[in-house]
């Protein structure tokens, strides 16, 4: 009985998820740009985007007030990123009390100075500059998003603008690759590519831990090897199109890139990141539905994006 009730909830939730995706679709690209500016990494931007969407969807039932999609999403993304920064480094730089009369910065000026900005100012001030000088929120709107006063926003904004202008032509020396190299065992990854390309489910399963987790952003999640065999691996084995995989280092991560081959051309179909423990794949992160990340990767890899697929999983 309980199982049937949960299954009914699953179907209802999927329908609500589709409606939610339709509502936020016009704002995804702008939200992705915002996450990219905050994190400076497509992988971290995708994580922040997905966490924001998950929180936005999960919080709807707890809110009893009018909501506007863009401010709602930006508020969650801002607070999530600030919380992440606080966990990494709890020290905050105090705001200047005196306000300075400086005009707004050009968007290009802010973007070019992002490294300096992120290494000089506390996270809250970074968010304020981006909201106002890049994404055109008003001071009043930014204050509402961050649950503070207009005066506090103005003070923080003026300090941030002054620091940016004082940077001039200086550059901040930073590690070009802040991400640790993945611990994927090379033999496992090579075997995965080999088995994937010959569509050998049995051999592929020999690499997969029985308690594996597979997920694709906020679209789906599968627990356990047996369930994978029944669902996504079965679909993949019966896929009529020619799909080939290859290993690729992308933005500091060792990933598997899947290409759709058609009439002599190749198209970017998906990207997979596999976590390995004790010679077994314990987590399978598929970016099949992550449109913004795939578009970014398409340019990086110089491969056209596969347009024959549904990037949001609403089919």
mmCIF file of C-alpha atoms in Angstrom:
data_model
loop_
_atom_site.group_PDB
_atom_site.id
_atom_site.type_symbol
_atom_site.label_atom_id
_atom_site.label_comp_id
_atom_site.label_asym_id
_atom_site.label_seq_id
_atom_site.Cartn_x
_atom_site.Cartn_y
_atom_site.Cartn_z
ATOM 1 C CA UNK A 1 0.000 0.000 0.000
ATOM 2 C CA UNK A 2 2.758 2.398 0.986
ATOM 3 C CA UNK A 3 4.652 1.557 -2.206
ATOM 4 C CA UNK A 4 1.609 2.402 -4.337
ATOM 5 C CA UNK A 5 1.144 5.703 -2.516
ATOM 6 C CA UNK A 6 4.785 6.620 -3.093
ATOM 7 C CA UNK A 7 4.499 5.719 -6.775
ATOM 8 C CA UNK A 8 1.489 8.019 -7.087
ATOM 9 C CA UNK A 9 3.478 10.792 -5.452
ATOM 10 C CA UNK A 10 6.346 10.141 -7.869
ATOM 11 C CA UNK A 11 4.069 10.673 -10.888
ATOM 12 C CA UNK A 12 2.540 13.828 -9.389
ATOM 13 C CA UNK A 13 5.965 15.191 -8.517
ATOM 14 C CA UNK A 14 7.279 14.607 -12.035
ATOM 15 C CA UNK A 15 4.404 16.612 -13.477
ATOM 16 C CA UNK A 16 5.083 19.455 -11.039
ATOM 17 C CA UNK A 17 8.789 19.275 -11.916
ATOM 18 C CA UNK A 18 7.962 19.663 -15.614
ATOM 19 C CA UNK A 19 5.810 22.714 -14.877
ATOM 20 C CA UNK A 20 8.544 24.173 -12.686
ATOM 21 C CA UNK A 21 11.107 23.674 -15.480
ATOM 22 C CA UNK A 22 8.803 25.463 -17.926
ATOM 23 C CA UNK A 23 8.466 28.448 -15.581
ATOM 24 C CA UNK A 24 12.181 28.869 -14.912
ATOM 25 C CA UNK A 25 13.351 28.047 -18.467
ATOM 26 C CA UNK A 26 13.564 31.725 -19.597
ATOM 27 C CA UNK A 27 15.921 32.501 -16.694
ATOM 28 C CA UNK A 28 18.268 29.487 -16.825
ATOM 29 C CA UNK A 29 20.828 31.033 -19.157
ATOM 30 C CA UNK A 30 21.102 34.237 -17.109
ATOM 31 C CA UNK A 31 21.288 32.230 -13.883
ATOM 32 C CA UNK A 32 24.036 30.055 -15.390
ATOM 33 C CA UNK A 33 26.059 33.175 -16.322
ATOM 34 C CA UNK A 34 25.672 34.414 -12.762
ATOM 35 C CA UNK A 35 26.843 31.078 -11.329
ATOM 36 C CA UNK A 36 29.805 31.079 -13.730
ATOM 37 C CA UNK A 37 30.875 34.549 -12.628
ATOM 38 C CA UNK A 38 30.659 33.554 -8.969
ATOM 39 C CA UNK A 39 32.472 30.229 -9.212
ATOM 40 C CA UNK A 40 34.803 30.770 -12.215
ATOM 41 C CA UNK A 41 34.400 27.078 -13.081
ATOM 42 C CA UNK A 42 31.832 25.366 -15.335
ATOM 43 C CA UNK A 43 31.766 22.345 -13.012
ATOM 44 C CA UNK A 44 31.175 24.466 -9.892
ATOM 45 C CA UNK A 45 28.707 26.645 -11.801
ATOM 46 C CA UNK A 46 26.711 23.560 -12.765
ATOM 47 C CA UNK A 47 26.725 22.359 -9.147
ATOM 48 C CA UNK A 48 25.564 25.780 -7.924
ATOM 49 C CA UNK A 49 22.899 25.959 -10.633
ATOM 50 C CA UNK A 50 21.523 22.516 -9.796
ATOM 51 C CA UNK A 51 21.576 23.169 -6.048
ATOM 52 C CA UNK A 52 19.761 26.453 -6.656
ATOM 53 C CA UNK A 53 17.067 24.792 -8.778
ATOM 54 C CA UNK A 54 16.661 21.978 -6.267
ATOM 55 C CA UNK A 55 16.255 24.425 -3.378
ATOM 56 C CA UNK A 56 13.935 26.638 -5.408
ATOM 57 C CA UNK A 57 11.642 23.726 -6.222
ATOM 58 C CA UNK A 58 11.751 22.214 -2.728
ATOM 59 C CA UNK A 59 11.005 25.545 -1.015
ATOM 60 C CA UNK A 60 7.860 26.405 -2.972
ATOM 61 C CA UNK A 61 5.502 24.637 -0.567
ATOM 62 C CA UNK A 62 6.948 26.594 2.371
ATOM 63 C CA UNK A 63 6.318 30.038 0.891
ATOM 64 C CA UNK A 64 3.112 32.006 1.255
ATOM 65 C CA UNK A 65 3.859 35.183 -0.709
ATOM 66 C CA UNK A 66 3.961 36.381 -4.320
ATOM 67 C CA UNK A 67 7.055 35.122 -6.125
ATOM 68 C CA UNK A 68 8.819 36.365 -9.233
ATOM 69 C CA UNK A 69 11.063 33.729 -10.841
ATOM 70 C CA UNK A 70 14.235 35.726 -11.525
ATOM 71 C CA UNK A 71 14.627 37.383 -8.087
ATOM 72 C CA UNK A 72 13.606 34.118 -6.416
ATOM 73 C CA UNK A 73 16.307 32.128 -8.240
ATOM 74 C CA UNK A 74 19.003 34.778 -7.803
ATOM 75 C CA UNK A 75 18.285 35.044 -4.084
ATOM 76 C CA UNK A 76 18.769 31.316 -3.597
ATOM 77 C CA UNK A 77 21.907 31.207 -5.766
ATOM 78 C CA UNK A 78 23.410 34.186 -3.923
ATOM 79 C CA UNK A 79 22.734 32.846 -0.445
ATOM 80 C CA UNK A 80 23.898 29.349 -1.377
ATOM 81 C CA UNK A 81 27.203 30.653 -2.716
ATOM 82 C CA UNK A 82 27.735 32.954 0.277
ATOM 83 C CA UNK A 83 27.105 30.029 2.640
ATOM 84 C CA UNK A 84 29.608 27.898 0.733
ATOM 85 C CA UNK A 85 32.233 30.639 0.991
ATOM 86 C CA UNK A 86 31.621 31.074 4.705
ATOM 87 C CA UNK A 87 32.178 27.376 5.296
ATOM 88 C CA UNK A 88 35.503 27.574 3.469
ATOM 89 C CA UNK A 89 36.634 30.853 5.045
ATOM 90 C CA UNK A 90 34.648 32.388 7.928
ATOM 91 C CA UNK A 91 36.700 35.619 8.035
ATOM 92 C CA UNK A 92 34.829 38.611 6.649
ATOM 93 C CA UNK A 93 36.241 41.980 5.592
ATOM 94 C CA UNK A 94 34.293 44.797 7.335
ATOM 95 C CA UNK A 95 32.313 47.226 5.210
ATOM 96 C CA UNK A 96 33.336 50.892 5.008
ATOM 97 C CA UNK A 97 30.879 53.137 6.804
ATOM 98 C CA UNK A 98 31.437 56.162 4.595
ATOM 99 C CA UNK A 99 29.711 56.034 1.231
ATOM 100 C CA UNK A 100 31.607 57.256 -1.812
ATOM 101 C CA UNK A 101 29.830 58.786 -4.779
ATOM 102 C CA UNK A 102 30.956 56.641 -7.696
ATOM 103 C CA UNK A 103 29.012 55.818 -10.830
ATOM 104 C CA UNK A 104 28.138 52.283 -11.830
ATOM 105 C CA UNK A 105 30.792 50.144 -13.485
ATOM 106 C CA UNK A 106 30.582 48.863 -17.027
ATOM 107 C CA UNK A 107 29.673 45.186 -17.248
ATOM 108 C CA UNK A 108 32.914 44.475 -19.129
ATOM 109 C CA UNK A 109 34.899 46.219 -16.390
ATOM 110 C CA UNK A 110 33.375 43.990 -13.723
ATOM 111 C CA UNK A 111 33.868 40.773 -15.680
ATOM 112 C CA UNK A 112 37.488 41.605 -16.521
ATOM 113 C CA UNK A 113 38.141 42.264 -12.823
ATOM 114 C CA UNK A 114 36.426 39.157 -11.466
ATOM 115 C CA UNK A 115 39.597 37.453 -10.265
ATOM 116 C CA UNK A 116 40.628 40.571 -8.370
ATOM 117 C CA UNK A 117 37.102 40.963 -7.040
ATOM 118 C CA UNK A 118 36.834 37.376 -5.797
ATOM 119 C CA UNK A 119 40.236 37.511 -4.132
ATOM 120 C CA UNK A 120 39.752 40.909 -2.489
ATOM 121 C CA UNK A 121 36.160 41.245 -1.325
ATOM 122 C CA UNK A 122 33.968 39.129 0.953
ATOM 123 C CA UNK A 123 31.382 36.993 -0.859
ATOM 124 C CA UNK A 124 28.457 39.251 0.022
ATOM 125 C CA UNK A 125 30.050 42.249 -1.708
ATOM 126 C CA UNK A 126 30.872 40.161 -4.765
ATOM 127 C CA UNK A 127 27.206 39.199 -5.023
ATOM 128 C CA UNK A 128 26.095 42.822 -4.681
ATOM 129 C CA UNK A 129 28.369 44.025 -7.499
ATOM 130 C CA UNK A 130 27.220 41.262 -9.828
ATOM 131 C CA UNK A 131 23.527 41.749 -9.073
ATOM 132 C CA UNK A 132 23.618 45.498 -9.676
ATOM 133 C CA UNK A 133 26.416 46.159 -12.180
ATOM 134 C CA UNK A 134 26.063 43.048 -14.337
ATOM 135 C CA UNK A 135 22.507 41.738 -13.963
ATOM 136 C CA UNK A 136 20.779 45.133 -13.614
ATOM 137 C CA UNK A 137 19.015 44.647 -10.286
ATOM 138 C CA UNK A 138 18.226 47.891 -8.468
ATOM 139 C CA UNK A 139 19.646 48.654 -5.021
ATOM 140 C CA UNK A 140 16.192 48.105 -3.549
ATOM 141 C CA UNK A 141 15.845 44.735 -5.303
ATOM 142 C CA UNK A 142 19.319 43.640 -4.190
ATOM 143 C CA UNK A 143 18.502 44.618 -0.611
ATOM 144 C CA UNK A 144 15.347 42.524 -0.775
ATOM 145 C CA UNK A 145 17.221 39.542 -2.241
ATOM 146 C CA UNK A 146 19.857 39.631 0.494
ATOM 147 C CA UNK A 147 17.458 40.541 3.314
ATOM 148 C CA UNK A 148 19.218 43.769 4.248
ATOM 149 C CA UNK A 149 18.746 47.547 3.980
ATOM 150 C CA UNK A 150 19.273 49.858 1.018
ATOM 151 C CA UNK A 151 21.944 51.732 2.983
ATOM 152 C CA UNK A 152 23.952 48.568 3.606
ATOM 153 C CA UNK A 153 23.784 47.658 -0.075
ATOM 154 C CA UNK A 154 24.913 51.143 -1.113
ATOM 155 C CA UNK A 155 27.827 51.106 1.306
ATOM 156 C CA UNK A 156 28.984 47.672 0.192
ATOM 157 C CA UNK A 157 28.556 48.571 -3.460
ATOM 158 C CA UNK A 158 30.614 51.751 -3.223
ATOM 159 C CA UNK A 159 33.437 49.947 -1.446
ATOM 160 C CA UNK A 160 33.468 47.195 -4.051
ATOM 161 C CA UNK A 161 33.471 49.662 -6.938
ATOM 162 C CA UNK A 162 36.352 51.601 -5.435
ATOM 163 C CA UNK A 163 38.391 48.422 -4.982
ATOM 164 C CA UNK A 164 37.721 47.379 -8.559
ATOM 165 C CA UNK A 165 38.797 50.715 -9.971
ATOM 166 C CA UNK A 166 41.947 50.737 -7.857
ATOM 167 C CA UNK A 167 42.949 47.437 -9.431
ATOM 168 C CA UNK A 168 43.703 49.143 -12.761
ATOM 169 C CA UNK A 169 45.945 46.883 -14.799
ATOM 170 C CA UNK A 170 47.027 44.702 -11.891
ATOM 171 C CA UNK A 171 46.445 41.009 -12.183
ATOM 172 C CA UNK A 172 46.147 38.519 -9.366
ATOM 173 C CA UNK A 173 48.400 35.493 -9.558
ATOM 174 C CA UNK A 174 46.260 32.403 -9.222
ATOM 175 C CA UNK A 175 46.555 28.756 -9.883
ATOM 176 C CA UNK A 176 45.236 28.161 -13.391
ATOM 177 C CA UNK A 177 43.773 24.876 -12.326
ATOM 178 C CA UNK A 178 42.246 25.158 -8.828
ATOM 179 C CA UNK A 179 40.642 21.758 -9.072
ATOM 180 C CA UNK A 180 42.428 18.677 -7.904
ATOM 181 C CA UNK A 181 42.948 16.039 -10.538
ATOM 182 C CA UNK A 182 40.302 13.376 -10.338
ATOM 183 C CA UNK A 183 41.223 10.129 -8.607
ATOM 184 C CA UNK A 184 39.611 8.036 -11.301
ATOM 185 C CA UNK A 185 41.737 4.977 -11.813
ATOM 186 C CA UNK A 186 43.024 5.090 -15.387
ATOM 187 C CA UNK A 187 42.508 1.390 -15.995
ATOM 188 C CA UNK A 188 38.855 1.577 -14.901
ATOM 189 C CA UNK A 189 38.186 4.588 -17.086
ATOM 190 C CA UNK A 190 39.884 3.045 -20.107
ATOM 191 C CA UNK A 191 37.868 -0.138 -19.633
ATOM 192 C CA UNK A 192 34.679 1.893 -19.285
ATOM 193 C CA UNK A 193 35.293 3.601 -22.639
ATOM 194 C CA UNK A 194 36.076 0.279 -24.304
ATOM 195 C CA UNK A 195 32.938 -1.447 -22.964
ATOM 196 C CA UNK A 196 30.744 1.574 -23.663
ATOM 197 C CA UNK A 197 31.838 1.750 -27.287
ATOM 198 C CA UNK A 198 30.971 -1.885 -27.903
ATOM 199 C CA UNK A 199 27.732 -1.588 -25.875
ATOM 200 C CA UNK A 200 28.662 -4.445 -23.598
ATOM 201 C CA UNK A 201 26.329 -4.048 -20.610
ATOM 202 C CA UNK A 202 27.631 -7.124 -18.810
ATOM 203 C CA UNK A 203 31.250 -5.952 -19.023
ATOM 204 C CA UNK A 204 30.232 -2.433 -18.027
ATOM 205 C CA UNK A 205 28.425 -3.778 -14.964
ATOM 206 C CA UNK A 206 31.635 -5.496 -13.869
ATOM 207 C CA UNK A 207 33.071 -2.007 -13.311
ATOM 208 C CA UNK A 208 30.054 -0.711 -11.374
ATOM 209 C CA UNK A 209 29.608 -0.953 -7.613
ATOM 210 C CA UNK A 210 26.327 -2.600 -6.604
ATOM 211 C CA UNK A 211 25.357 0.479 -4.564
ATOM 212 C CA UNK A 212 26.198 3.024 -7.261
ATOM 213 C CA UNK A 213 24.378 6.346 -7.509
ATOM 214 C CA UNK A 214 23.650 7.755 -10.959
ATOM 215 C CA UNK A 215 22.291 11.246 -11.346
ATOM 216 C CA UNK A 216 21.769 13.934 -13.930
ATOM 217 C CA UNK A 217 21.320 17.268 -12.226
ATOM 218 C CA UNK A 218 17.793 17.799 -10.987
ATOM 219 C CA UNK A 219 16.217 15.608 -13.690
ATOM 220 C CA UNK A 220 16.705 12.084 -12.370
ATOM 221 C CA UNK A 221 18.561 9.919 -9.866
ATOM 222 C CA UNK A 222 19.011 6.137 -9.816
ATOM 223 C CA UNK A 223 20.235 4.064 -6.874
ATOM 224 C CA UNK A 224 21.883 0.674 -7.320
ATOM 225 C CA UNK A 225 23.423 -1.280 -10.194
ATOM 226 C CA UNK A 226 20.372 -3.503 -10.657
ATOM 227 C CA UNK A 227 18.089 -0.510 -11.136
ATOM 228 C CA UNK A 228 20.540 1.025 -13.624
ATOM 229 C CA UNK A 229 20.465 -2.168 -15.683
ATOM 230 C CA UNK A 230 16.654 -2.034 -15.820
ATOM 231 C CA UNK A 231 16.411 1.652 -16.688
ATOM 232 C CA UNK A 232 19.147 3.832 -18.153
ATOM 233 C CA UNK A 233 21.514 1.057 -19.271
ATOM 234 C CA UNK A 234 18.639 -0.732 -21.010
ATOM 235 C CA UNK A 235 17.709 2.489 -22.829
ATOM 236 C CA UNK A 236 21.343 3.043 -23.786
ATOM 237 C CA UNK A 237 21.778 -0.503 -25.111
ATOM 238 C CA UNK A 238 18.721 -0.051 -27.365
ATOM 239 C CA UNK A 239 19.715 3.447 -28.555
ATOM 240 C CA UNK A 240 19.583 3.351 -32.398
ATOM 241 C CA UNK A 241 22.028 6.211 -32.939
ATOM 242 C CA UNK A 242 25.778 5.700 -33.156
ATOM 243 C CA UNK A 243 27.270 6.890 -29.864
ATOM 244 C CA UNK A 244 30.996 6.703 -29.155
ATOM 245 C CA UNK A 245 32.870 7.705 -26.020
ATOM 246 C CA UNK A 246 36.372 8.929 -25.342
ATOM 247 C CA UNK A 247 38.387 10.125 -22.387
ATOM 248 C CA UNK A 248 38.961 13.846 -22.158
ATOM 249 C CA UNK A 249 40.476 16.261 -19.669
ATOM 250 C CA UNK A 250 37.990 19.110 -19.470
ATOM 251 C CA UNK A 251 38.443 22.076 -17.132
ATOM 252 C CA UNK A 252 40.763 20.038 -14.922
ATOM 253 C CA UNK A 253 38.558 16.944 -14.712
ATOM 254 C CA UNK A 254 39.121 13.565 -16.333
ATOM 255 C CA UNK A 255 35.743 12.863 -17.935
ATOM 256 C CA UNK A 256 34.112 10.669 -20.560
ATOM 257 C CA UNK A 257 32.774 12.589 -23.551
ATOM 258 C CA UNK A 258 30.006 10.929 -25.582
ATOM 259 C CA UNK A 259 29.683 11.874 -29.254
ATOM 260 C CA UNK A 260 26.838 11.217 -31.663
ATOM 261 C CA UNK A 261 28.257 10.231 -35.051
ATOM 262 C CA UNK A 262 26.050 11.026 -38.017
ATOM 263 C CA UNK A 263 26.879 11.229 -41.738
ATOM 264 C CA UNK A 264 30.574 11.733 -41.131
ATOM 265 C CA UNK A 265 30.133 14.423 -38.459
ATOM 266 C CA UNK A 266 30.366 14.262 -34.670
ATOM 267 C CA UNK A 267 28.099 16.040 -32.195
ATOM 268 C CA UNK A 268 28.475 16.449 -28.440
ATOM 269 C CA UNK A 269 25.833 14.186 -26.901
ATOM 270 C CA UNK A 270 26.781 14.044 -23.217
ATOM 271 C CA UNK A 271 29.573 14.258 -20.668
ATOM 272 C CA UNK A 272 30.020 11.810 -17.798
ATOM 273 C CA UNK A 273 32.122 12.116 -14.649
ATOM 274 C CA UNK A 274 32.813 8.844 -12.855
ATOM 275 C CA UNK A 275 33.974 8.479 -9.250
ATOM 276 C CA UNK A 276 35.928 5.334 -8.413
ATOM 277 C CA UNK A 277 36.616 3.628 -5.099
ATOM 278 C CA UNK A 278 38.341 0.261 -4.745
ATOM 279 C CA UNK A 279 38.399 -0.228 -8.517
ATOM 280 C CA UNK A 280 34.618 0.205 -8.785
ATOM 281 C CA UNK A 281 32.525 3.096 -10.089
ATOM 282 C CA UNK A 282 30.520 4.333 -7.095
ATOM 283 C CA UNK A 283 29.028 7.484 -8.626
ATOM 284 C CA UNK A 284 28.052 8.202 -12.219
ATOM 285 C CA UNK A 285 27.389 11.880 -12.869
ATOM 286 C CA UNK A 286 25.771 12.348 -16.274
ATOM 287 C CA UNK A 287 25.466 15.862 -17.719
ATOM 288 C CA UNK A 288 23.089 14.828 -20.510
ATOM 289 C CA UNK A 289 20.430 17.370 -19.497
ATOM 290 C CA UNK A 290 22.822 20.161 -18.451
ATOM 291 C CA UNK A 291 22.291 22.425 -21.442
ATOM 292 C CA UNK A 292 24.365 25.366 -20.255
ATOM 293 C CA UNK A 293 27.358 23.237 -19.319
ATOM 294 C CA UNK A 294 27.161 21.294 -22.592
ATOM 295 C CA UNK A 295 27.039 24.509 -24.603
ATOM 296 C CA UNK A 296 30.135 25.726 -22.768
ATOM 297 C CA UNK A 297 31.861 22.383 -23.369
ATOM 298 C CA UNK A 298 30.851 22.407 -27.027
ATOM 299 C CA UNK A 299 32.859 25.572 -27.541
ATOM 300 C CA UNK A 300 35.777 24.281 -25.491
ATOM 301 C CA UNK A 301 35.936 20.985 -27.402
ATOM 302 C CA UNK A 302 35.089 22.606 -30.748
ATOM 303 C CA UNK A 303 32.337 20.069 -31.370
ATOM 304 C CA UNK A 304 28.774 20.984 -32.304
ATOM 305 C CA UNK A 305 26.101 20.267 -29.719
ATOM 306 C CA UNK A 306 23.733 17.371 -30.446
ATOM 307 C CA UNK A 307 20.401 19.080 -31.175
ATOM 308 C CA UNK A 308 18.465 15.845 -31.717
ATOM 309 C CA UNK A 309 17.950 15.310 -27.993
ATOM 310 C CA UNK A 310 15.746 16.854 -25.340
ATOM 311 C CA UNK A 311 18.042 18.835 -23.068
ATOM 312 C CA UNK A 312 15.559 19.095 -20.210
ATOM 313 C CA UNK A 313 14.103 15.608 -20.164
ATOM 314 C CA UNK A 314 10.524 16.727 -20.623
ATOM 315 C CA UNK A 315 9.675 14.435 -23.507
#
